[in-house]
XYZ file of C-alpha atoms in Angstrom:
192
model
C 0.000 0.000 0.000
C 2.964 2.350 0.358
C 3.280 2.760 -3.402
C -0.359 3.768 -3.780
C -0.942 5.762 -0.588
C 1.078 7.801 1.816
C 2.736 5.560 4.432
C 0.031 5.994 7.070
C -2.488 3.736 5.345
C 0.110 1.029 4.798
C 1.083 1.054 8.467
C -2.553 0.926 9.632
C -3.508 -1.898 7.288
C -0.311 -3.977 7.465
C -1.474 -6.283 10.295
C -4.715 -7.036 8.472
C -3.066 -7.606 5.097
C -0.475 -9.884 6.713
C -3.084 -12.427 7.846
C -5.132 -12.738 4.685
C -5.351 -11.916 1.010
C -4.225 -8.321 0.497
C -7.515 -6.839 -0.662
C -9.743 -8.746 1.772
C -7.386 -7.990 4.648
C -7.345 -4.310 3.732
C -11.155 -4.138 3.586
C -11.496 -5.911 6.939
C -8.812 -3.639 8.381
C -10.362 -0.392 7.201
C -13.799 -1.509 8.419
C -12.393 -2.500 11.822
C -10.431 0.726 12.268
C -13.277 2.961 11.118
C -15.769 1.111 13.320
C -13.518 1.353 16.370
C -13.081 5.062 15.713
C -16.820 5.635 15.401
C -17.451 3.750 18.655
C -14.886 5.978 20.373
C -16.490 9.087 18.889
C -19.893 7.887 20.102
C -18.667 7.248 23.636
C -16.740 10.519 23.958
C -19.478 12.644 22.339
C -22.036 11.081 24.669
C -19.740 11.876 27.613
C -19.169 15.437 26.437
C -22.783 16.333 25.785
C -24.411 14.419 28.628
C -27.012 12.986 26.284
C -30.105 11.582 27.943
C -31.715 8.236 27.191
C -32.549 8.759 23.531
C -29.507 10.833 22.641
C -26.966 7.999 22.429
C -29.346 5.960 20.275
C -29.895 8.865 17.872
C -26.159 9.539 17.719
C -25.537 5.853 16.943
C -28.131 5.960 14.162
C -26.462 9.076 12.755
C -23.035 7.404 12.855
C -24.529 4.391 11.045
C -25.965 6.466 8.197
C -25.869 4.840 4.752
C -23.443 7.423 3.354
C -20.958 6.813 6.167
C -21.343 3.041 5.949
C -20.528 3.114 2.237
C -17.573 5.472 2.793
C -16.198 3.178 5.515
C -15.603 0.401 2.985
C -13.393 2.550 0.763
C -9.671 2.015 1.234
C -8.776 5.699 1.235
C -7.507 7.860 4.079
C -10.367 10.370 4.041
C -12.771 8.741 6.517
C -10.066 7.621 8.921
C -8.585 11.138 8.784
C -11.965 12.595 9.690
C -12.305 10.112 12.530
C -8.880 11.055 13.918
C -9.737 14.756 13.677
C -13.054 14.168 15.452
C -11.373 12.139 18.203
C -8.831 14.897 18.842
C -11.517 17.603 18.822
C -13.662 15.649 21.283
C -10.768 15.164 23.711
C -9.891 18.866 23.525
C -13.559 19.794 24.009
C -13.855 17.506 27.045
C -10.775 19.152 28.561
C -12.191 22.606 27.854
C -15.686 21.885 29.107
C -15.121 19.624 32.101
C -11.424 19.992 32.882
C -11.165 16.196 32.656
C -7.844 14.970 31.312
C -7.385 11.217 31.310
C -4.253 9.497 30.116
C -6.279 7.667 27.494
C -7.791 10.907 26.227
C -4.400 12.545 26.116
C -2.908 9.612 24.203
C -5.848 9.579 21.762
C -5.573 13.319 21.086
C -1.791 13.308 20.748
C -1.651 10.161 18.612
C -4.424 11.461 16.354
C -2.654 14.775 15.816
C 0.736 13.139 15.315
C -0.587 10.572 12.832
C -2.843 12.764 10.664
C -0.131 13.907 8.211
C 1.005 10.304 7.775
C -2.325 9.640 6.052
C -2.184 12.616 3.659
C 0.106 15.645 3.526
C -2.886 17.988 3.362
C -3.684 16.843 6.917
C -0.783 18.962 8.171
C -3.139 21.976 8.164
C -5.775 20.535 10.539
C -3.038 18.859 12.604
C -1.319 22.206 13.220
C -4.643 23.753 14.255
C -5.357 20.804 16.566
C -1.936 20.863 18.239
C -2.345 24.604 18.865
C -5.854 24.030 20.266
C -4.606 21.258 22.560
C -1.738 23.429 23.818
C -4.138 26.309 24.429
C -6.611 24.054 26.240
C -3.833 22.676 28.455
C -2.669 26.199 29.243
C -6.195 27.465 30.010
C -6.718 24.500 32.317
C -3.452 25.411 34.086
C -1.768 22.111 33.305
C 2.016 21.959 33.679
C 3.925 23.497 30.795
C 6.067 20.377 30.797
C 3.022 18.315 29.748
C 2.324 20.528 26.716
C 6.023 20.483 25.815
C 6.126 16.681 26.016
C 3.052 16.330 23.809
C 4.413 18.891 21.365
C 7.722 17.022 21.224
C 5.953 13.721 20.487
C 4.007 15.332 17.648
C 7.115 17.064 16.300
C 9.126 13.822 16.318
C 6.345 12.066 14.402
C 6.182 14.824 11.816
C 9.970 14.940 11.431
C 10.008 11.175 10.902
C 7.363 11.581 8.194
C 9.322 14.331 6.480
C 12.476 12.206 6.645
C 10.607 9.211 5.201
C 9.135 11.330 2.410
C 12.542 12.758 1.519
C 14.088 9.294 1.491
C 11.288 7.397 -0.286
C 9.719 10.033 -2.565
C 12.502 12.584 -2.872
C 10.525 15.527 -1.522
C 8.893 16.632 1.696
C 5.220 16.198 0.784
C 5.269 12.511 -0.115
C 3.369 11.247 -3.106
C 3.393 13.583 -6.069
C 0.355 15.786 -5.863
C -0.496 18.992 -7.593
C 0.955 21.911 -5.642
C -1.505 23.764 -3.439
C -1.855 27.421 -4.324
C -3.276 29.874 -1.832
C -6.331 30.629 -3.902
C -9.964 29.947 -3.067
C -9.678 26.549 -4.774
C -6.379 25.744 -3.022
C -7.794 26.600 0.392
C -10.888 24.528 -0.377
C -8.607 21.581 -1.258
C -6.765 21.912 2.058
C -10.011 22.064 4.027
């Protein structure tokens, strides 16, 4: 999968492809990862919003919409990128709203932010926004500066490893050859 996608998809799907035929393993892998991500989103969104009895059921129905179910079967990084972004946003929102900061939530937010650009170079833009939002949330909640520095260092190391990989494997920083992004209305739309 490294030749067709940026390295992030290959790394995510490697365990699934290793145990079965490549295509079937990849489909099972993407379905498993997307489903696990949606379950996490459901649990954290329910926690954040304090949904009553019907709320979690309606949220589950929304997350099981036909459009999302069809998109989950596609072996592309778009849905999993959106899931990682949503997971990071939910953890930051929980910290902002309740002041709750669990190790699991911190690992989920940091890993999501660190891994986003591995899926597609255009994910650097939301990842930078998310790392800034997490640092700001930690500061507003009066968490130790050392914690934000440690998380920032983990993200930076991940991104530097990606840049190094891209330079070594593809010969340039942005990975797979893509049309250059111009700062026009269309270019900004592409990034978003």
